Coordinates of C-alpha atoms and ligand atoms in Angstrom, one line a residue:
M12 CA 0.0 0.0 0.0
L13 CA 1.4 3.3 -1.0
K14 CA 0.2 6.5 0.6
I15 CA 1.0 9.4 -1.6
G16 CA 0.2 13.0 -0.5
G17 CA -1.5 15.3 -2.9
E18 CA 1.5 17.6 -2.9
S19 CA 3.5 15.1 -4.9
L20 CA 1.3 16.0 -7.8
M21 CA 2.0 19.7 -7.5
G22 CA 5.6 19.8 -9.0
E23 CA 6.9 23.3 -8.7
R24 CA 3.4 24.8 -8.6
P25 CA 2.0 26.3 -5.4
Y26 CA -1.3 24.6 -5.9
G27 CA -3.1 22.0 -8.0
I28 CA -1.9 19.3 -10.4
D29 CA 1.2 19.5 -12.6
P30 CA 0.7 16.8 -15.3
Q31 CA 4.5 16.2 -15.5
A32 CA 4.6 15.7 -11.7
A33 CA 1.7 13.2 -12.0
L34 CA 3.7 11.4 -14.7
D35 CA 6.8 11.4 -12.4
V36 CA 4.8 9.8 -9.6
A37 CA 3.3 7.3 -12.1
N38 CA 6.8 6.4 -13.3
N39 CA 8.0 5.8 -9.8
I40 CA 5.0 3.5 -9.2
K41 CA 5.8 1.7 -12.5
Q42 CA 9.4 0.9 -11.3
A43 CA 7.9 -1.1 -8.4
Y44 CA 5.0 -2.5 -10.4
T45 CA 7.4 -4.1 -12.9
R46 CA 9.0 -6.0 -10.0
N47 CA 5.8 -8.1 -9.8
V48 CA 4.3 -6.6 -6.7
E49 CA 0.6 -6.0 -6.2
I50 CA 0.1 -2.3 -5.5
A51 CA -2.7 -0.2 -4.1
V52 CA -2.3 3.6 -3.8
V53 CA -4.1 5.9 -1.5
I54 CA -3.9 9.4 -2.9
G55 CA -4.3 12.5 -0.7
G56 CA -5.7 15.9 -1.6
G57 CA -3.5 18.4 0.2
N58 CA -2.5 20.1 -3.1
I59 CA -6.1 21.2 -3.6
F60 CA -8.0 21.2 -0.4
R61 CA -7.6 20.3 3.2
G62 CA -10.6 20.1 5.4
L63 CA -9.0 21.2 8.7
S64 CA -7.5 24.4 7.3
A65 CA -10.7 25.3 5.5
S66 CA -12.7 24.7 8.6
K67 CA -10.5 27.2 10.5
K68 CA -11.5 29.8 7.9
G69 CA -15.2 29.2 8.5
I70 CA -16.5 26.2 6.5
E71 CA -18.2 23.7 8.7
R72 CA -15.7 20.9 9.4
A73 CA -17.5 17.9 8.0
T74 CA -18.5 19.8 4.9
A75 CA -14.9 20.9 4.5
D76 CA -13.7 17.4 4.9
Y77 CA -16.1 16.1 2.2
M78 CA -14.6 18.8 -0.1
G79 CA -11.2 17.5 0.8
M80 CA -12.3 14.0 -0.2
L81 CA -13.5 15.3 -3.5
A82 CA -10.1 16.8 -4.1
T83 CA -8.6 13.3 -3.7
V84 CA -10.9 12.1 -6.4
M85 CA -9.5 14.7 -8.8
N86 CA -6.0 13.6 -7.9
G87 CA -7.0 10.0 -8.3
L88 CA -8.3 10.7 -11.8
A89 CA -5.0 12.4 -12.7
L90 CA -2.9 9.6 -11.3
Q91 CA -5.0 6.9 -13.1
D92 CA -4.6 8.8 -16.3
S93 CA -0.8 9.1 -15.9
L94 CA -0.4 5.4 -15.0
E95 CA -2.4 4.4 -18.1
Q96 CA -0.4 6.8 -20.3
I97 CA 2.8 4.8 -19.4
G98 CA 1.1 1.4 -19.8
V99 CA 0.3 0.5 -16.3
P100 CA -3.2 -0.9 -16.0
C101 CA -5.1 0.9 -13.3
R102 CA -8.5 1.2 -11.7
L103 CA -9.7 4.1 -9.6
Q104 CA -12.0 3.3 -6.8
S105 CA -13.6 5.9 -4.6
A106 CA -14.9 5.6 -1.0
L107 CA -17.5 8.2 -1.9
Q108 CA -19.9 6.9 -4.6
M109 CA -19.3 8.6 -7.9
P110 CA -20.1 6.0 -10.5
A111 CA -19.7 8.3 -13.5
V112 CA -16.0 8.9 -12.7
A113 CA -14.8 6.0 -10.5
E114 CA -15.7 2.6 -9.4
S115 CA -17.0 2.5 -5.8
F116 CA -14.6 1.0 -3.3
I117 CA -15.4 -2.7 -3.0
R118 CA -12.8 -4.6 -1.1
R119 CA -13.1 -7.9 -2.9
K120 CA -13.0 -6.1 -6.2
A121 CA -9.9 -4.1 -5.3
I122 CA -8.2 -7.4 -4.3
R123 CA -9.2 -9.0 -7.6
H124 CA -7.9 -6.0 -9.6
M125 CA -4.5 -6.4 -8.0
E126 CA -4.5 -10.2 -8.6
K127 CA -5.1 -9.4 -12.2
G128 CA -2.1 -7.1 -12.3
R129 CA -3.8 -3.8 -12.0
V130 CA -2.8 -0.9 -9.8
V131 CA -5.7 0.2 -7.7
V132 CA -5.9 3.9 -6.9
L133 CA -8.1 4.6 -3.9
A134 CA -9.6 8.0 -3.5
A135 CA -11.8 9.7 -0.9
G136 CA -9.8 8.2 2.0
T137 CA -12.2 6.5 4.4
G138 CA -15.3 8.2 3.0
V139 CA -16.0 9.9 6.3
P140 CA -14.9 13.2 7.7
Y141 CA -12.7 14.1 10.7
V142 CA -9.8 11.9 9.5
T143 CA -7.2 12.1 6.7
T144 CA -6.0 9.9 3.9
D145 CA -3.3 8.5 6.2
T146 CA -6.1 6.8 8.2
G147 CA -7.7 5.8 4.9
A148 CA -4.4 4.2 3.9
A149 CA -4.0 2.3 7.2
L150 CA -7.5 1.0 7.0
H151 CA -7.4 0.0 3.4
A152 CA -3.9 -1.6 3.9
L153 CA -5.4 -3.8 6.6
E154 CA -8.5 -4.8 4.7
L155 CA -6.6 -5.5 1.5
H156 CA -4.1 -7.6 3.5
C157 CA -1.1 -5.5 2.3
D158 CA 2.3 -6.5 3.5
V159 CA 3.4 -2.9 4.2
L160 CA 2.1 0.6 4.3
M161 CA 4.6 2.9 2.5
K162 CA 4.2 6.5 3.3
A163 CA 5.9 8.9 0.9
T164 CA 7.3 12.1 2.6
K165 CA 9.4 15.0 1.7
V166 CA 12.5 13.6 3.4
N167 CA 13.9 10.1 3.2
G168 CA 12.5 8.7 6.5
I169 CA 12.1 9.9 10.1
Y170 CA 15.0 11.9 11.7
D171 CA 15.9 12.6 15.3
K172 CA 15.7 16.3 14.5
D173 CA 14.3 18.3 11.6
P174 CA 16.9 17.7 8.8
A175 CA 15.9 21.0 7.2
K176 CA 17.1 22.9 10.3
H177 CA 19.8 20.7 11.7
K178 CA 22.8 19.6 9.7
N179 CA 23.6 16.8 12.2
A180 CA 20.1 15.3 12.1
R181 CA 20.3 11.5 11.9
R182 CA 17.8 9.2 10.3
Y183 CA 16.2 6.4 12.2
S184 CA 16.7 3.1 10.3
T185 CA 14.0 1.4 12.5
L186 CA 11.6 2.8 14.9
T187 CA 9.1 1.2 17.3
F188 CA 5.5 2.2 16.9
R189 CA 5.6 3.4 20.5
D190 CA 8.4 5.9 19.7
A191 CA 6.7 7.0 16.5
I192 CA 3.5 7.8 18.4
E193 CA 5.0 9.2 21.6
K194 CA 8.0 11.2 20.6
D195 CA 6.7 14.8 20.3
D196 CA 9.1 15.9 17.6
I197 CA 8.0 13.0 15.2
E198 CA 5.0 14.1 13.1
V199 CA 5.1 11.7 10.3
M200 CA 1.6 10.4 10.1
D201 CA -1.7 10.8 11.9
T202 CA -1.6 9.2 15.3
A203 CA -4.9 7.4 14.5
A204 CA -3.2 5.8 11.4
L205 CA -0.1 4.8 13.4
A206 CA -2.2 3.4 16.3
M207 CA -4.2 1.3 13.8
A208 CA -1.1 0.0 12.2
K209 CA 0.5 -0.8 15.6
E210 CA -2.6 -2.7 16.9
N211 CA -2.8 -4.8 13.7
D212 CA 0.9 -5.4 13.1
M213 CA 1.0 -3.5 9.8
P214 CA 4.6 -2.3 9.3
V215 CA 5.0 1.3 8.0
L216 CA 7.9 2.4 5.8
V217 CA 8.5 6.2 5.6
Y218 CA 10.5 7.2 2.6
K219 CA 11.1 9.9 0.0
L220 CA 9.3 9.2 -3.3
F221 CA 11.5 11.4 -5.5
E222 CA 15.0 10.2 -4.6
G223 CA 16.7 7.9 -7.1
D224 CA 15.0 4.5 -7.2
N225 CA 13.8 4.6 -3.7
L226 CA 10.4 3.0 -4.3
K227 CA 11.9 0.2 -6.3
N228 CA 14.8 -0.3 -3.9
A229 CA 12.3 -0.4 -0.9
V230 CA 10.3 -3.0 -2.7
L231 CA 13.5 -5.0 -3.2
G232 CA 14.2 -4.9 0.5
E233 CA 17.0 -2.4 0.6
D234 CA 17.7 0.0 3.5
V235 CA 15.5 2.9 2.4
G236 CA 13.8 5.4 4.7
T237 CA 12.6 4.4 8.2
Y238 CA 10.9 1.1 9.0
V239 CA 8.3 1.4 11.8
G240 CA 7.1 -1.8 13.3
N241 CA 6.4 -4.0 16.3
D242 CA 9.2 -6.3 15.4
V243 CA 12.1 -3.8 15.7
E244 CA 14.0 -1.7 18.3
T245 CA 14.5 2.0 17.6
T246 CA 17.9 2.4 15.9
L247 CA 19.6 5.3 14.1
V248 CA 21.5 4.9 10.9
K249 CA 25.2 4.3 11.7
Ligands
UDP22 N1 -10.5 13.6 4.2 C1 -11.5 13.1 5.0 N2 -11.6 11.8 5.3 C2 -10.8 10.9 4.8 C3 -9.7 11.3 3.9 C4 -9.6 12.7 3.7 O1 -12.3 13.9 5.5 O2 -10.9 9.7 5.0 C5 -10.4 15.0 3.8 C6 -9.7 15.9 4.9 O3 -10.3 17.1 4.9 C7 -8.3 16.0 4.3 C8 -8.6 16.1 2.8 O4 -9.6 15.1 2.6 O5 -7.7 17.2 4.7 C9 -7.4 15.8 1.9 O6 -6.7 14.6 2.4 P1 -5.3 14.7 3.1 O7 -5.2 16.0 3.9 O8 -5.1 13.4 3.8 O9 -4.3 14.8 1.9 P2 -2.7 14.7 1.8 O10 -2.1 15.5 3.0 O11 -2.3 13.3 1.9 O12 -2.4 15.3 0.5

């Protein structure tokens, strides 16, 4: 399960979708896809609309969140289109029913698509407000029996300090769920999503999408990003 934030589709733009960036994301996914792995992608909407920030400006929270979910459907359509352009078979499913533009999310159908070699792009997160697509990714990863939830971020993994501000920041190679949830300076994913992954033993890999062949290398089991799990101790990269 790949969780890709909406901002990855923005490229250099301040807002919205840059078709070239969408193609770049699709090409990254293709590198992993061609290694014979089944892939589901949960796409975010932050490049277009975030419910929480809109609610702070006066739109009722649940309404704003539904607007955010609609943004993820637009991104899902863009990503589906880009994947198809480069020859990766793909189906878009939405947790909000929108039969004219996307299949509705049906768990067994999503699994079947993957078995048939199609990438499944999942839009509208969980389909309910007050959560984000991180939680949608954790939930869908569990119900689709994914092996790992891979969250793409701006830096390659989780660091002990903000690497943008501190030159001596060090990357965690592995991290316990407890540390990922409890350490105040680690804000990598929604706590709800991490808690769900922890309780159900779903490992999370935090990595940078646009850095060399990161996604492919991660799929091949190389040391990429930070692995968060119940089966590891917290260790920094040496
Ligand atoms: N959202 C929601 N329920 C969900 C998933 C998303 O209400 O299950 C809304 C929420 O308002 C969120 C917006 O959709 O801010 C866009 O998703 P997100 O912020 O997760 O996008 P990302 O940061 O991954 O681009």
